[in-house]
C-alpha atoms as an extended CHARMM CRD file, in Angstrom:
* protein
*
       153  EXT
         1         1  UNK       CA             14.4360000000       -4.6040000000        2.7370000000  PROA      1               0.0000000000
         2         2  UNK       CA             14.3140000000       -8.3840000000        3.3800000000  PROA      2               0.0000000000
         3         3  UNK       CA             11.1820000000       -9.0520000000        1.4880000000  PROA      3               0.0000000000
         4         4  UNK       CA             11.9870000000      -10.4990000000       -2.4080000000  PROA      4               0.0000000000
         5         5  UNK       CA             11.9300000000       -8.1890000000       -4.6250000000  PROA      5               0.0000000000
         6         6  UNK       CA              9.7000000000       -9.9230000000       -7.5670000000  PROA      6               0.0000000000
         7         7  UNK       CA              7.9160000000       -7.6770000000      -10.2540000000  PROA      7               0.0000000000
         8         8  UNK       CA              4.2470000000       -8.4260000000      -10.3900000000  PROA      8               0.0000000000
         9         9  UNK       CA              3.1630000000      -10.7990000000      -12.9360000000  PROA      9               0.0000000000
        10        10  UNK       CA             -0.1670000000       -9.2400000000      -13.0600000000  PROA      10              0.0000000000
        11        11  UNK       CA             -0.7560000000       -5.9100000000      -14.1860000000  PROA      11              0.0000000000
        12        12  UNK       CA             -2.1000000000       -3.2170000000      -12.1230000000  PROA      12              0.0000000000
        13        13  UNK       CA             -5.4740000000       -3.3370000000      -13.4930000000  PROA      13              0.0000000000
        14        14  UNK       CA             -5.6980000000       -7.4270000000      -12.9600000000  PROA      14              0.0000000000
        15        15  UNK       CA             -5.0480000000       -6.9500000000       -9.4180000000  PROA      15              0.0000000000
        16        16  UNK       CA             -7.6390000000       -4.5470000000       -8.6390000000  PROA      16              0.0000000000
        17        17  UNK       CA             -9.9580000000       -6.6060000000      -10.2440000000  PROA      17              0.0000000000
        18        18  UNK       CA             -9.4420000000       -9.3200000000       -8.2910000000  PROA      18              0.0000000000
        19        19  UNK       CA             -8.8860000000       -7.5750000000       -4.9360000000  PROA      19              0.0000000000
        20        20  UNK       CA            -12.3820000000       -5.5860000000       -5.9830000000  PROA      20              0.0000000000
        21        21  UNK       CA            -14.1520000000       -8.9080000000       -6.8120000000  PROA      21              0.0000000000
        22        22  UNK       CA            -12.7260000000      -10.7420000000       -3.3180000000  PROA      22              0.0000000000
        23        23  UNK       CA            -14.4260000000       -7.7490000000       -1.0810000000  PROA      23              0.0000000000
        24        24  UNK       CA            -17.5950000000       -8.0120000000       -3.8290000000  PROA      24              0.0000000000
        25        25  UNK       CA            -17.9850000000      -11.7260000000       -2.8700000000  PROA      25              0.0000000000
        26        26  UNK       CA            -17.9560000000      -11.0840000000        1.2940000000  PROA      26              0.0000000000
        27        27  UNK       CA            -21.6940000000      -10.6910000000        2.0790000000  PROA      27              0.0000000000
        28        28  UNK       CA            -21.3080000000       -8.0490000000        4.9850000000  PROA      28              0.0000000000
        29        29  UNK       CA            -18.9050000000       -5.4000000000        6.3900000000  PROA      29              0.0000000000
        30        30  UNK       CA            -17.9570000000       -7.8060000000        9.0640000000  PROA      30              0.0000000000
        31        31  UNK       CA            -16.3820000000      -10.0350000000        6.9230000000  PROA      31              0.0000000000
        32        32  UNK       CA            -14.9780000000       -7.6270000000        5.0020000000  PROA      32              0.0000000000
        33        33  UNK       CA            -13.3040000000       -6.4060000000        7.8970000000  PROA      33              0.0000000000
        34        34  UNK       CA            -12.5780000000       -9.5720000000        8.9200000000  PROA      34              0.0000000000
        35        35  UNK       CA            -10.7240000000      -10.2500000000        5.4630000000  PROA      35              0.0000000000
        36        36  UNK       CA             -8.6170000000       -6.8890000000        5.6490000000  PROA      36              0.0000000000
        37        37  UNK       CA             -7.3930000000       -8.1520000000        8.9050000000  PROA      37              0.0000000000
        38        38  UNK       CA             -6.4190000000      -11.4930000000        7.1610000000  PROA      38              0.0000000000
        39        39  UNK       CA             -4.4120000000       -9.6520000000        4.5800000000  PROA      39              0.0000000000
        40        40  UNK       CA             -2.7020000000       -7.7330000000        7.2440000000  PROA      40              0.0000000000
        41        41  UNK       CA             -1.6670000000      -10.3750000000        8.8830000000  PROA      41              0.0000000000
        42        42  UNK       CA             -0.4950000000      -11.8900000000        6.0550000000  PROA      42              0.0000000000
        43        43  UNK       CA              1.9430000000       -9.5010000000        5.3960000000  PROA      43              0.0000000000
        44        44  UNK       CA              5.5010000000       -9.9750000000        5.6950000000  PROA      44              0.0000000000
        45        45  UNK       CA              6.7980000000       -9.1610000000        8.6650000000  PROA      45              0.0000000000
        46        46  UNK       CA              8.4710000000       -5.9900000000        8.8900000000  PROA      46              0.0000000000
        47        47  UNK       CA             12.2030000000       -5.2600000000       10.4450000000  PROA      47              0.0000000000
        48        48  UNK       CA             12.5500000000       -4.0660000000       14.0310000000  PROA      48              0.0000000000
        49        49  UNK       CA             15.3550000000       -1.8100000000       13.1560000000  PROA      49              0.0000000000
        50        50  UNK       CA             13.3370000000       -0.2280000000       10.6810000000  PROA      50              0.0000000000
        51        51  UNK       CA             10.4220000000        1.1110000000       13.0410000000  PROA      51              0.0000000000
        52        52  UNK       CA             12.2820000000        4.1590000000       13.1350000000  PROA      52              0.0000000000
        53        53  UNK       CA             10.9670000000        8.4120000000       12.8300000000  PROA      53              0.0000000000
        54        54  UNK       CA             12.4000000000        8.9000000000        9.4010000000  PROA      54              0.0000000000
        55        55  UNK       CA              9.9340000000        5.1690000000        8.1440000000  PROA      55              0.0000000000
        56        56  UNK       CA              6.7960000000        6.8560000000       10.0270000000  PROA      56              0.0000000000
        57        57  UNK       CA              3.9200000000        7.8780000000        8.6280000000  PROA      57              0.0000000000
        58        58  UNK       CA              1.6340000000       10.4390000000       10.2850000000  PROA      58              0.0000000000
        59        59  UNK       CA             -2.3130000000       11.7200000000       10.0340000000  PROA      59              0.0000000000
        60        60  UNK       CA             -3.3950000000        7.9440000000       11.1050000000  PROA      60              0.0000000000
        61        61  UNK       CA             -4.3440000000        7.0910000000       15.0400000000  PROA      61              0.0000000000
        62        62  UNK       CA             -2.2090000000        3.9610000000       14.4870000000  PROA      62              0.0000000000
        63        63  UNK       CA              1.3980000000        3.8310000000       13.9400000000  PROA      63              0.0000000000
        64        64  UNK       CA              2.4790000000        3.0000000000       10.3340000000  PROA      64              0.0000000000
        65        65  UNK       CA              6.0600000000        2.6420000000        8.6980000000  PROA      65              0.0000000000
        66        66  UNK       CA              6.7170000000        2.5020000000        5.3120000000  PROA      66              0.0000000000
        67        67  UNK       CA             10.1640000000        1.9650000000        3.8600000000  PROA      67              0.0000000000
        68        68  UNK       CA             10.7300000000        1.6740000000       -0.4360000000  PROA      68              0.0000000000
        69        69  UNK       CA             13.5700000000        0.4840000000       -2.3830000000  PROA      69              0.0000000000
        70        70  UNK       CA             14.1410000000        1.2190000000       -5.8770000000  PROA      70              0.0000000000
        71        71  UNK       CA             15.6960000000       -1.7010000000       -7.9270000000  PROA      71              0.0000000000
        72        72  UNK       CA             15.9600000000       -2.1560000000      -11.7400000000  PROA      72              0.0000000000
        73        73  UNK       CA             13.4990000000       -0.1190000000      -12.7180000000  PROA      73              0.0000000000
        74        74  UNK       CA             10.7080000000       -0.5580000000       -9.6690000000  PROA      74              0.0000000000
        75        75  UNK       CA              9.8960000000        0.3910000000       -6.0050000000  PROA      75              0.0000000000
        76        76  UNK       CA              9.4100000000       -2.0950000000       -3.6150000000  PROA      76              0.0000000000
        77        77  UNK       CA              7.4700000000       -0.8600000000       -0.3980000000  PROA      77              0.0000000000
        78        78  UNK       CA              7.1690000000       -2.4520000000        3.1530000000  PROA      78              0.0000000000
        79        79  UNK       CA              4.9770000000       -1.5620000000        5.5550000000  PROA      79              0.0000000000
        80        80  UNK       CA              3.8270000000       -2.1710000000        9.3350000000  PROA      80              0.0000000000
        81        81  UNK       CA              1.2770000000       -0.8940000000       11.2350000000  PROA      81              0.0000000000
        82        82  UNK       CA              0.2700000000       -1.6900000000       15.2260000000  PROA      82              0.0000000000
        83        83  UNK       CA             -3.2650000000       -1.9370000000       13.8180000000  PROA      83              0.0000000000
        84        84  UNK       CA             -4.9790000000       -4.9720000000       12.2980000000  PROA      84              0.0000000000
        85        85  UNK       CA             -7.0220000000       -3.1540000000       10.1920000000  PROA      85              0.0000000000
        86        86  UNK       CA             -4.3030000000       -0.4350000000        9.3190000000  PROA      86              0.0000000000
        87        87  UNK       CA             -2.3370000000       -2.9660000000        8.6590000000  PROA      87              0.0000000000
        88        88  UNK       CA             -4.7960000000       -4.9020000000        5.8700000000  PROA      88              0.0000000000
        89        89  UNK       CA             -5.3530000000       -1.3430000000        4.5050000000  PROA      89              0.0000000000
        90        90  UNK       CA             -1.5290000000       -1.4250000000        3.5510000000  PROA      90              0.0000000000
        91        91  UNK       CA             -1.5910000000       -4.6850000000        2.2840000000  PROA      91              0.0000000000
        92        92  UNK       CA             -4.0400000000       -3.9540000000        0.0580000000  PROA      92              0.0000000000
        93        93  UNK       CA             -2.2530000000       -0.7450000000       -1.3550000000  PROA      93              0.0000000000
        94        94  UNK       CA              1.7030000000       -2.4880000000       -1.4600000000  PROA      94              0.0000000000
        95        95  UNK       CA             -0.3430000000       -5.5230000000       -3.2040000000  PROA      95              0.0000000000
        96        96  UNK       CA             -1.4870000000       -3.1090000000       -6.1970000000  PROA      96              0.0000000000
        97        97  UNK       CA              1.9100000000       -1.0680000000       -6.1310000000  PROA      97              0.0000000000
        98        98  UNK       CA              4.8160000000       -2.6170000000       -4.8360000000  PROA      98              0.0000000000
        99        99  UNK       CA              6.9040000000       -3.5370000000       -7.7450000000  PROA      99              0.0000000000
       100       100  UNK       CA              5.6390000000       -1.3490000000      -10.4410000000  PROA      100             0.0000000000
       101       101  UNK       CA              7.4980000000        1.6490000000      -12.0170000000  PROA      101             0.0000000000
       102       102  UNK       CA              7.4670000000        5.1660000000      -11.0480000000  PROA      102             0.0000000000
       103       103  UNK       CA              5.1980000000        5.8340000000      -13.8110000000  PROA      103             0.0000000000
       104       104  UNK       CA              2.6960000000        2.7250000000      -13.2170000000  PROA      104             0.0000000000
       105       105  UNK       CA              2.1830000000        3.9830000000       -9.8280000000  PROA      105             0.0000000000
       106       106  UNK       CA              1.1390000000        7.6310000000      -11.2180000000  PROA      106             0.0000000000
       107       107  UNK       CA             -0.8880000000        6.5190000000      -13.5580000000  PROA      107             0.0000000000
       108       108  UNK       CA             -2.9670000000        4.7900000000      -11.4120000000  PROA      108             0.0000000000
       109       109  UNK       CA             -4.9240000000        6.0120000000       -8.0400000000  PROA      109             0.0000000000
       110       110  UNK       CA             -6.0940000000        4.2910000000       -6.0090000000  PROA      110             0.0000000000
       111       111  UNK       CA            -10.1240000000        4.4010000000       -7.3430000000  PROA      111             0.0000000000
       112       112  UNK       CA            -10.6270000000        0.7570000000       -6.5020000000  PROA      112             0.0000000000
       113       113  UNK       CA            -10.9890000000        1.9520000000       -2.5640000000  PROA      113             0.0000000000
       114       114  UNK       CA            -14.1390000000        3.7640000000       -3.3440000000  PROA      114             0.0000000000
       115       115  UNK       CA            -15.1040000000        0.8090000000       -5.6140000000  PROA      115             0.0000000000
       116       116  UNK       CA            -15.2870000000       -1.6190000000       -2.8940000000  PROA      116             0.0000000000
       117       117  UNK       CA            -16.8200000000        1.4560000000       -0.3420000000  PROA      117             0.0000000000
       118       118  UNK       CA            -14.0690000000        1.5020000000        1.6970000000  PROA      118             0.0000000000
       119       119  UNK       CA            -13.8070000000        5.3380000000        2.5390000000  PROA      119             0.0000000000
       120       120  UNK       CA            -17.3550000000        5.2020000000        3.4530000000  PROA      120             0.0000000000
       121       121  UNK       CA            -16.6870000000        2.2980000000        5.8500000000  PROA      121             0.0000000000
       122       122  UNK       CA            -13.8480000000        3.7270000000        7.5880000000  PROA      122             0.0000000000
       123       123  UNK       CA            -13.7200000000        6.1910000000       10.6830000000  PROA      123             0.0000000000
       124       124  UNK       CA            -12.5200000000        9.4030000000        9.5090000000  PROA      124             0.0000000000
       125       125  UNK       CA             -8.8820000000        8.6190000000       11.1360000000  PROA      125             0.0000000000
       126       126  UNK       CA             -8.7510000000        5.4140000000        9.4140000000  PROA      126             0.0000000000
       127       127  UNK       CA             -9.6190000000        7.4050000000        6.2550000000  PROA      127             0.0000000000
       128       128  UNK       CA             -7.3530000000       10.3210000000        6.6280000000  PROA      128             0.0000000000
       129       129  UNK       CA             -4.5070000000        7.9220000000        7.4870000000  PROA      129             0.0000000000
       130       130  UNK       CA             -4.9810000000        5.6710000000        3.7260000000  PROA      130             0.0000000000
       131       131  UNK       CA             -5.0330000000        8.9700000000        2.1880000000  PROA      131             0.0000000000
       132       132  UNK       CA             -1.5600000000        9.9210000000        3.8360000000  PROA      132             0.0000000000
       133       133  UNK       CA              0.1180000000        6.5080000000        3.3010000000  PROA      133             0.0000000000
       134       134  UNK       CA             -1.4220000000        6.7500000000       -0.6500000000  PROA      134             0.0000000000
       135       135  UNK       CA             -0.1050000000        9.9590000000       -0.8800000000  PROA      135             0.0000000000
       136       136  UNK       CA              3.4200000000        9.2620000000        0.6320000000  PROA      136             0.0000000000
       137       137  UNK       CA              3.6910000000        6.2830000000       -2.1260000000  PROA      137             0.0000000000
       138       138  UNK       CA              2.5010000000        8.6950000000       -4.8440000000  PROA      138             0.0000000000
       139       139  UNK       CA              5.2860000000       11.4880000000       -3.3400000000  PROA      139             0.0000000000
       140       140  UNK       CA              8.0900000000        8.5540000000       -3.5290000000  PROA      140             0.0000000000
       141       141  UNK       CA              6.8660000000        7.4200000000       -7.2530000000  PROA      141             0.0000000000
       142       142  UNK       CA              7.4900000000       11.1740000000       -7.9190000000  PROA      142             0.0000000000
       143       143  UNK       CA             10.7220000000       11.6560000000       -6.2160000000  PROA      143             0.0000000000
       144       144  UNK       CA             12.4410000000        8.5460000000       -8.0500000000  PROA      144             0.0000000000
       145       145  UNK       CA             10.6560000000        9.3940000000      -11.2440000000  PROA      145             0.0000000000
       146       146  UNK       CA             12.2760000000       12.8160000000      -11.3470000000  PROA      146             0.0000000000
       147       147  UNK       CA             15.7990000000       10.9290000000      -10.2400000000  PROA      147             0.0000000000
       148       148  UNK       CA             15.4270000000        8.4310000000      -12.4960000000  PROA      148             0.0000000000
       149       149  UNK       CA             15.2730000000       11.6880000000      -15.7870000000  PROA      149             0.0000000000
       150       150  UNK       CA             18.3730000000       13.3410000000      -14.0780000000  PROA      150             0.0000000000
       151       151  UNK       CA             19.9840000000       10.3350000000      -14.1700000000  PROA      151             0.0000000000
       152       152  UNK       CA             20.5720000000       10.5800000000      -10.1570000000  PROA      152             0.0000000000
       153       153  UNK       CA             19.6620000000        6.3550000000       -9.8870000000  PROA      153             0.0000000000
């Protein structure tokens, strides 16, 4: 993974609040859309090499990769999608989880998505495919959770 790998500063619940009052402040869908794609873009980018089957993520119209790295203590995601908006959706999920313990990650769903009425302002592909990249974060927090109390990390 080439990105940093940082812990948060923030905590969990700091982030959502500010990623719930930036879409709060945007007057319209528009520019809410308009600000996912921003965050998207913003991303970093995402290796070549690692647009491979075994990083894909299915149940989304758009491709989307996902690759996690466990270090110290924390996973670290990465993502890419070929879709600006996909791509903003991820953004928004690896800026609330990426670097936070198994645990962390468990204990907190995502219910700042239907705070800021994004379900309801997605197509149903769109939706289906943030469930299935939540849930494939969720499935890896489990995974090294259970490693980590075997003592397999």
């Amino acid at each position: 993974m080439s990105q940093s790998l940082v812990a948060p500063t923030q905590s969990i619940e700091e982030v959502v609040g500010k990623i719930v009052n930036g879409f709060q402040f945007l007057d319209d869908w528009t520019a809410r859309y308009e600000y996912l794609i921003d965050l998207g873009r913003a991303m970093p980018p995402f290796p070549d090499d690692q647009r491979i089957e075994e990083n894909r993520l299915y149940g989304c119209q758009a491709q989307v990769w996902l690759l996690s790295q466990y270090h110290e203590g924390r996973l670290y995601f990465q993502a890419a999608s070929d879709s600006a908006i996909v791509s903003g959706l991820l953004a928004l999920l690896l800026r609330v989880y990426s670097g936070r313990t198994p645990q962390e990650i468990l204990d907190h769903p995502p219910d700042f998505i239907r705070e800021i009425e994004l379900e309801q302002h997605l197509s149903l592909y769109r939706a289906n495919g943030l469930a299935q990249m939540m849930k494939k974060i969720r499935l890896i927090a489990e995974q090294t959770l259970i490693e980590e109390e075997h003592g397999a990390l």
